[in-house]
């Protein structure tokens, strides 16, 4: 039986990205992303509820997020949901849910201190088809960073700004 584990979020960063490296040298970046839902109660009162999401980004994509994103920046994240468990000293199980990002797209205007945020180096990220920005070089799209699939694997991506142009990335 088939199953799908996919999450798409658009929200604002609640803190600057936190970049670290594993003992093996792999880059890992943690993002805190806030999404808000506004609704009207039965009494006619307008309310906004904010959900906070921990997003984990790996590899070159993590380095780019750390370099070009900052607190308050609107961000599109596409990934899978992962729940981790651990036991504390008293033997109580704890659960933690996070989003493992596969695609991160920088939305909105970059802060003035990062005027070059749109010129992210996307080397070896594959062909993006229509909507690519030739000024950035072949196979590059302004503000889009895609995860590279594992060797022998393929991924199918629909860019946010040009959803009618699909992209297949294979290694």
CSV table of C-alpha atoms in Angstrom, one decimal:
chain,number,residue,atom,x,y,z
A,1,UNK,CA,0.0,0.0,0.0
A,2,UNK,CA,1.3,3.4,-0.9
A,3,UNK,CA,1.8,6.2,1.6
A,4,UNK,CA,2.8,9.9,1.5
A,5,UNK,CA,4.7,11.9,4.0
A,6,UNK,CA,4.8,15.5,2.7
A,7,UNK,CA,4.5,18.8,4.4
A,8,UNK,CA,4.4,22.3,2.7
A,9,UNK,CA,4.7,25.4,4.9
A,10,UNK,CA,4.9,29.1,4.1
A,11,UNK,CA,5.8,31.2,7.1
A,12,UNK,CA,8.2,33.6,8.8
A,13,UNK,CA,11.4,32.7,10.5
A,14,UNK,CA,11.2,33.4,14.3
A,15,UNK,CA,14.9,33.4,14.7
A,16,UNK,CA,18.1,33.5,12.7
A,17,UNK,CA,19.1,30.1,11.3
A,18,UNK,CA,21.4,28.0,13.4
A,19,UNK,CA,24.1,26.2,11.4
A,20,UNK,CA,26.2,23.4,12.8
A,21,UNK,CA,28.2,20.5,11.4
A,22,UNK,CA,28.1,16.8,12.2
A,23,UNK,CA,31.3,15.0,13.2
A,24,UNK,CA,31.4,13.8,9.6
A,25,UNK,CA,31.4,17.3,8.3
A,26,UNK,CA,27.8,17.4,7.0
A,27,UNK,CA,26.1,20.9,7.4
A,28,UNK,CA,22.8,21.0,9.4
A,29,UNK,CA,20.7,24.1,9.8
A,30,UNK,CA,17.8,24.5,12.2
A,31,UNK,CA,15.0,26.9,11.3
A,32,UNK,CA,12.1,28.0,13.5
A,33,UNK,CA,9.2,28.8,11.2
A,34,UNK,CA,6.0,30.4,12.4
A,35,UNK,CA,2.7,29.9,10.5
A,36,UNK,CA,-0.5,31.7,11.5
A,37,UNK,CA,-4.2,31.0,11.0
A,38,UNK,CA,-6.8,33.7,11.4
A,39,UNK,CA,-10.4,32.9,12.2
A,40,UNK,CA,-13.6,34.4,13.6
A,41,UNK,CA,-15.1,33.0,16.8
A,42,UNK,CA,-18.9,32.5,17.2
A,43,UNK,CA,-18.9,35.7,19.2
A,44,UNK,CA,-17.5,37.6,16.1
A,45,UNK,CA,-14.1,38.1,17.6
A,46,UNK,CA,-11.2,37.8,15.2
A,47,UNK,CA,-8.4,35.5,16.5
A,48,UNK,CA,-5.0,34.5,15.2
A,49,UNK,CA,-3.3,31.3,16.2
A,50,UNK,CA,0.4,30.8,15.5
A,51,UNK,CA,2.0,27.4,15.2
A,52,UNK,CA,5.8,27.0,15.5
A,53,UNK,CA,7.7,24.4,13.4
A,54,UNK,CA,11.2,23.1,13.8
A,55,UNK,CA,12.7,22.7,10.3
A,56,UNK,CA,16.0,20.8,9.7
A,57,UNK,CA,17.9,21.4,6.5
A,58,UNK,CA,21.0,19.4,5.4
A,59,UNK,CA,24.0,19.8,3.2
A,60,UNK,CA,24.7,22.8,0.8
A,61,UNK,CA,21.1,23.8,1.2
A,62,UNK,CA,21.7,24.2,5.0
A,63,UNK,CA,24.7,26.5,4.3
A,64,UNK,CA,22.7,28.6,1.9
A,65,UNK,CA,19.9,29.0,4.4
A,66,UNK,CA,22.3,30.1,7.1
A,67,UNK,CA,24.0,32.5,4.8
A,68,UNK,CA,20.9,34.2,3.2
A,69,UNK,CA,18.0,33.8,5.6
A,70,UNK,CA,17.4,35.8,8.8
A,71,UNK,CA,14.7,36.4,11.4
A,72,UNK,CA,11.4,37.6,10.0
A,73,UNK,CA,12.1,36.4,6.4
A,74,UNK,CA,9.2,34.7,4.7
A,75,UNK,CA,10.1,31.2,3.6
A,76,UNK,CA,8.6,28.3,1.7
A,77,UNK,CA,9.5,24.8,3.0
A,78,UNK,CA,8.7,21.5,1.5
A,79,UNK,CA,9.7,18.3,3.3
A,80,UNK,CA,8.7,15.3,5.3
A,81,UNK,CA,7.5,15.0,8.9
A,82,UNK,CA,9.8,13.1,11.3
A,83,UNK,CA,9.1,12.3,15.0
A,84,UNK,CA,11.9,11.4,17.3
A,85,UNK,CA,11.6,9.8,20.7
A,86,UNK,CA,13.9,9.7,23.7
A,87,UNK,CA,13.7,8.8,27.4
A,88,UNK,CA,14.7,11.1,30.2
A,89,UNK,CA,16.4,10.0,33.4
A,90,UNK,CA,13.1,9.1,35.0
A,91,UNK,CA,12.3,6.8,32.1
A,92,UNK,CA,9.5,9.0,30.7
A,93,UNK,CA,9.3,8.9,26.9
A,94,UNK,CA,9.3,12.3,25.1
A,95,UNK,CA,8.3,12.9,21.5
A,96,UNK,CA,9.6,15.7,19.2
A,97,UNK,CA,8.3,16.4,15.7
A,98,UNK,CA,10.2,18.2,13.1
A,99,UNK,CA,10.2,18.9,9.3
A,100,UNK,CA,13.1,17.5,7.3
A,101,UNK,CA,13.3,20.0,4.4
A,102,UNK,CA,13.7,18.8,0.9
A,103,UNK,CA,13.0,22.2,-0.8
A,104,UNK,CA,13.5,25.6,0.7
A,105,UNK,CA,12.6,28.8,-1.2
A,106,UNK,CA,13.3,32.3,0.0
A,107,UNK,CA,10.3,34.5,-0.3
A,108,UNK,CA,9.8,38.2,0.1
A,109,UNK,CA,12.4,40.8,0.0
A,110,UNK,CA,15.8,40.1,1.6
A,111,UNK,CA,16.9,42.5,4.4
A,112,UNK,CA,19.0,45.4,3.0
A,113,UNK,CA,22.2,44.0,4.6
A,114,UNK,CA,21.9,41.0,2.3
A,115,UNK,CA,21.3,42.7,-1.1
A,116,UNK,CA,22.8,39.6,-2.9
A,117,UNK,CA,20.4,37.1,-1.3
A,118,UNK,CA,18.8,36.4,-4.7
A,119,UNK,CA,22.1,35.3,-6.1
A,120,UNK,CA,22.4,32.0,-4.2
A,121,UNK,CA,25.0,29.7,-5.7
A,122,UNK,CA,23.0,26.7,-6.9
A,123,UNK,CA,25.8,24.8,-8.6
A,124,UNK,CA,25.0,21.2,-9.4
A,125,UNK,CA,21.3,21.6,-8.6
A,126,UNK,CA,20.1,20.5,-12.1
A,127,UNK,CA,17.9,22.1,-14.7
A,128,UNK,CA,14.9,24.1,-13.6
A,129,UNK,CA,13.3,24.5,-17.1
A,130,UNK,CA,11.0,27.5,-17.7
A,131,UNK,CA,11.4,30.2,-15.2
A,132,UNK,CA,15.2,29.8,-14.8
A,133,UNK,CA,17.2,33.0,-14.6
A,134,UNK,CA,20.0,33.0,-17.2
A,135,UNK,CA,21.9,35.7,-15.4
A,136,UNK,CA,22.6,33.1,-12.7
A,137,UNK,CA,23.9,30.6,-15.1
A,138,UNK,CA,22.4,27.4,-16.6
A,139,UNK,CA,20.2,25.3,-14.3
A,140,UNK,CA,19.8,28.1,-11.7
A,141,UNK,CA,16.6,29.8,-10.5
A,142,UNK,CA,16.7,33.0,-8.4
A,143,UNK,CA,16.0,32.3,-4.7
A,144,UNK,CA,15.3,28.5,-5.0
A,145,UNK,CA,17.4,25.8,-3.4
A,146,UNK,CA,16.6,22.2,-4.0
A,147,UNK,CA,17.9,19.2,-2.1
A,148,UNK,CA,19.9,16.9,-4.3
A,149,UNK,CA,18.5,13.3,-4.3
A,150,UNK,CA,20.7,10.4,-3.1
A,151,UNK,CA,22.8,8.7,-5.8
A,152,UNK,CA,20.5,6.7,-8.1
A,153,UNK,CA,17.4,8.4,-6.8
A,154,UNK,CA,15.1,10.9,-8.6
A,155,UNK,CA,13.0,13.7,-7.2
A,156,UNK,CA,10.1,15.5,-8.9
A,157,UNK,CA,9.8,19.2,-8.1
A,158,UNK,CA,7.3,21.9,-9.0
A,159,UNK,CA,8.7,25.4,-8.4
A,160,UNK,CA,6.5,27.7,-6.4
A,161,UNK,CA,6.6,30.6,-8.8
A,162,UNK,CA,6.1,28.5,-11.9
A,163,UNK,CA,4.0,25.5,-10.9
A,164,UNK,CA,3.3,24.5,-14.4
A,165,UNK,CA,7.0,23.7,-15.0
A,166,UNK,CA,8.0,20.5,-13.3
A,167,UNK,CA,11.6,19.4,-12.7
A,168,UNK,CA,13.1,16.0,-12.3
A,169,UNK,CA,16.4,15.9,-10.5
A,170,UNK,CA,18.4,12.6,-10.7
A,171,UNK,CA,21.9,11.7,-9.6
